[in-house]
Amino acid sequence: MSRYLKPFLFLLIGVKLSAQEKWDLRKCVDYAVEHNISVKQADLQARFSALSLQQSKLSQYPNLNLSSNVGFSSGRNQDPTSFSLITTGYWSNSYVLQSGVELFNWFSKKNTVAGNQLDLQASHAGVDKAKNDISLNVAVAYLQVLLAREQASLSRIQVSQDQKQLESTRLQVDAGKLPELNAAQLESQLATDSANLVTSEANAAQLLLQLKALLYLDAALPFDIDAPPVDRIPVLSLAELQPETVYALALVNLPQQRVDDLKIKSSQKLVDAARGAMYPSVSLFGSLGTTYNNKAQEAKGKATINPPLGKVTVGGTDYQVYPLQPYDIYTYGSINYFDQLNQNFRQSVGLSISVPLFNNGNARVAWERSKLNLRQWQLTRDQDNQTLKQDIYKAYNDALAAMEKFNANKKAVQTAQVAFDYAQKRYDLGLLSIYELITSQTSLLQAKSNLLYSQYDYVFKMKLLEFYKGQGLQL
């Protein structure tokens, strides 16, 4: 039987491991980028820009419109087929195919296309910016979870040490070597550290929930992250992250700076397009048309006759008088629909020049507005670059201070560890009170906690500098 159960057992184990798969930072970032609403909104803006570009390109081609109408006219009208004045009511049907294209408009449409093309590129850079922002937010949340778990692990170790210390002290109290007060104080310390452990574990769980919310994951779904040791997270040296070097790379690589530059170039093209709209334009137009009239008639047949014009009497005799030549008499009938459309087919072609003499100042105001928009984007770029440079220098100084604090805390932990080891030995020999031992132990725990926090703070500050280089985040 076990031979048949083994495959199912391995299958269940595989399903369990798959359900408990841990996410690393790359998977978290990729998932957040794919599902984040801000990224989707930026992508929609890029699609709007693509439609504007498509429309501006199509505006360069000739337009073509087909129109038709059917109507009844009565009273004194002009026959649309013979152009004679009539008073008879009639039904008519007409078709007109019209086309027109601007031959020259001072490159207004060409500059509009170029401006919209640059605006589309800026929109794509905006999508990259949204992705960068969500990547940074996810990385921060990811590091916070790692720090909280490390703090919980530190608290767990402390509780374990308290329990061992309490067990050792309880044996000495039972043997009469130490007073009961020592055991009571250690029990109190164990209760305090246990409460701190519960708090730190709850904090880690809460931060994990916040990360799930940032990823737009259902809070009820099983989720966990891979927790690489902080000392194994790759960090560049400060020599490779000098602020001027980072700033130069940021100007080229960061999406926000690309957005600003592309928006300025786009605005310059749109200024040229708005200026071109104030000058005359030359257009070519043409049309094809035909008309039907239900009263229109044509000759259906003819007969040659020579009827007498009258008679004359000569010498008492009547004689018939005839024309010198016979003439034709026509019979008329309605022209059928398609024959009439063919007979009335007409064409026209021509050139037109449009000179904007006065249009309530719309063209000039649009030109002035486009220049102000250009100036606004130039100021936005200058402010963004200034803010970026300040942020980079601040991040560098913060990273430098975090590194020094981290090194100082390492020495503090070493010193606190030595002090605690001596205190433990003296306590075991009965030369130190339990209060002094607990104080030394608390100092060591605080030093380790400070070291842990400063280490993560240092890693984050360094990762922030790497982020400003525009080369992504790696843990």
PDB file of C-alpha atoms in Angstrom, residues 11 25 34 49-50 60 102 142 149 151 162 193-194 205 214 246 257-258 267 311 321 328 333 335 434 441 454-455:
ATOM      1  CA  LEU A  11       2.305  15.494  -4.609  1.00  0.00           C
ATOM      2  CA  LEU A  25      12.059  41.704  -3.972  1.00  0.00           C
ATOM      3  CA  GLU A  34       1.751  45.009 -13.180  1.00  0.00           C
ATOM      4  CA  SER A  49      -1.028  60.641 -26.234  1.00  0.00           C
ATOM      5  CA  ALA A  50      -0.745  57.926 -28.889  1.00  0.00           C
ATOM      6  CA  GLN A  60      -1.944  65.795 -43.027  1.00  0.00           C
ATOM      7  CA  GLU A 102      -3.760  71.778 -47.208  1.00  0.00           C
ATOM      8  CA  TYR A 142      10.170  45.033   1.948  1.00  0.00           C
ATOM      9  CA  ARG A 149      11.499  40.189  11.524  1.00  0.00           C
ATOM     10  CA  GLN A 151      13.923  42.584  15.629  1.00  0.00           C
ATOM     11  CA  ASP A 162      15.856  34.736  29.880  1.00  0.00           C
ATOM     12  CA  ASP A 193      10.772  40.437  27.116  1.00  0.00           C
ATOM     13  CA  SER A 194       7.950  38.031  26.180  1.00  0.00           C
ATOM     14  CA  ALA A 205       2.872  40.757  10.718  1.00  0.00           C
ATOM     15  CA  LEU A 214       0.887  47.784  -1.619  1.00  0.00           C
ATOM     16  CA  VAL A 246      25.112  60.162  -9.076  1.00  0.00           C
ATOM     17  CA  GLN A 257      14.106  64.190 -15.885  1.00  0.00           C
ATOM     18  CA  ARG A 258      13.347  62.561 -19.238  1.00  0.00           C
ATOM     19  CA  SER A 267       6.241  72.481 -26.157  1.00  0.00           C
ATOM     20  CA  LYS A 311     -54.627  77.651 -98.480  1.00  0.00           C
ATOM     21  CA  VAL A 321     -49.768  75.927 -99.001  1.00  0.00           C
ATOM     22  CA  ASP A 328     -39.639  66.917 -86.939  1.00  0.00           C
ATOM     23  CA  GLY A 333     -40.859  61.080 -71.530  1.00  0.00           C
ATOM     24  CA  ILE A 335     -35.522  60.158 -67.817  1.00  0.00           C
ATOM     25  CA  ILE A 434      20.333  40.240  39.719  1.00  0.00           C
ATOM     26  CA  GLN A 441      21.530  42.272  29.688  1.00  0.00           C
ATOM     27  CA  SER A 454      21.473  51.192  11.984  1.00  0.00           C
ATOM     28  CA  GLN A 455      22.525  48.375   9.664  1.00  0.00           C
TER      29      GLN A 455
END
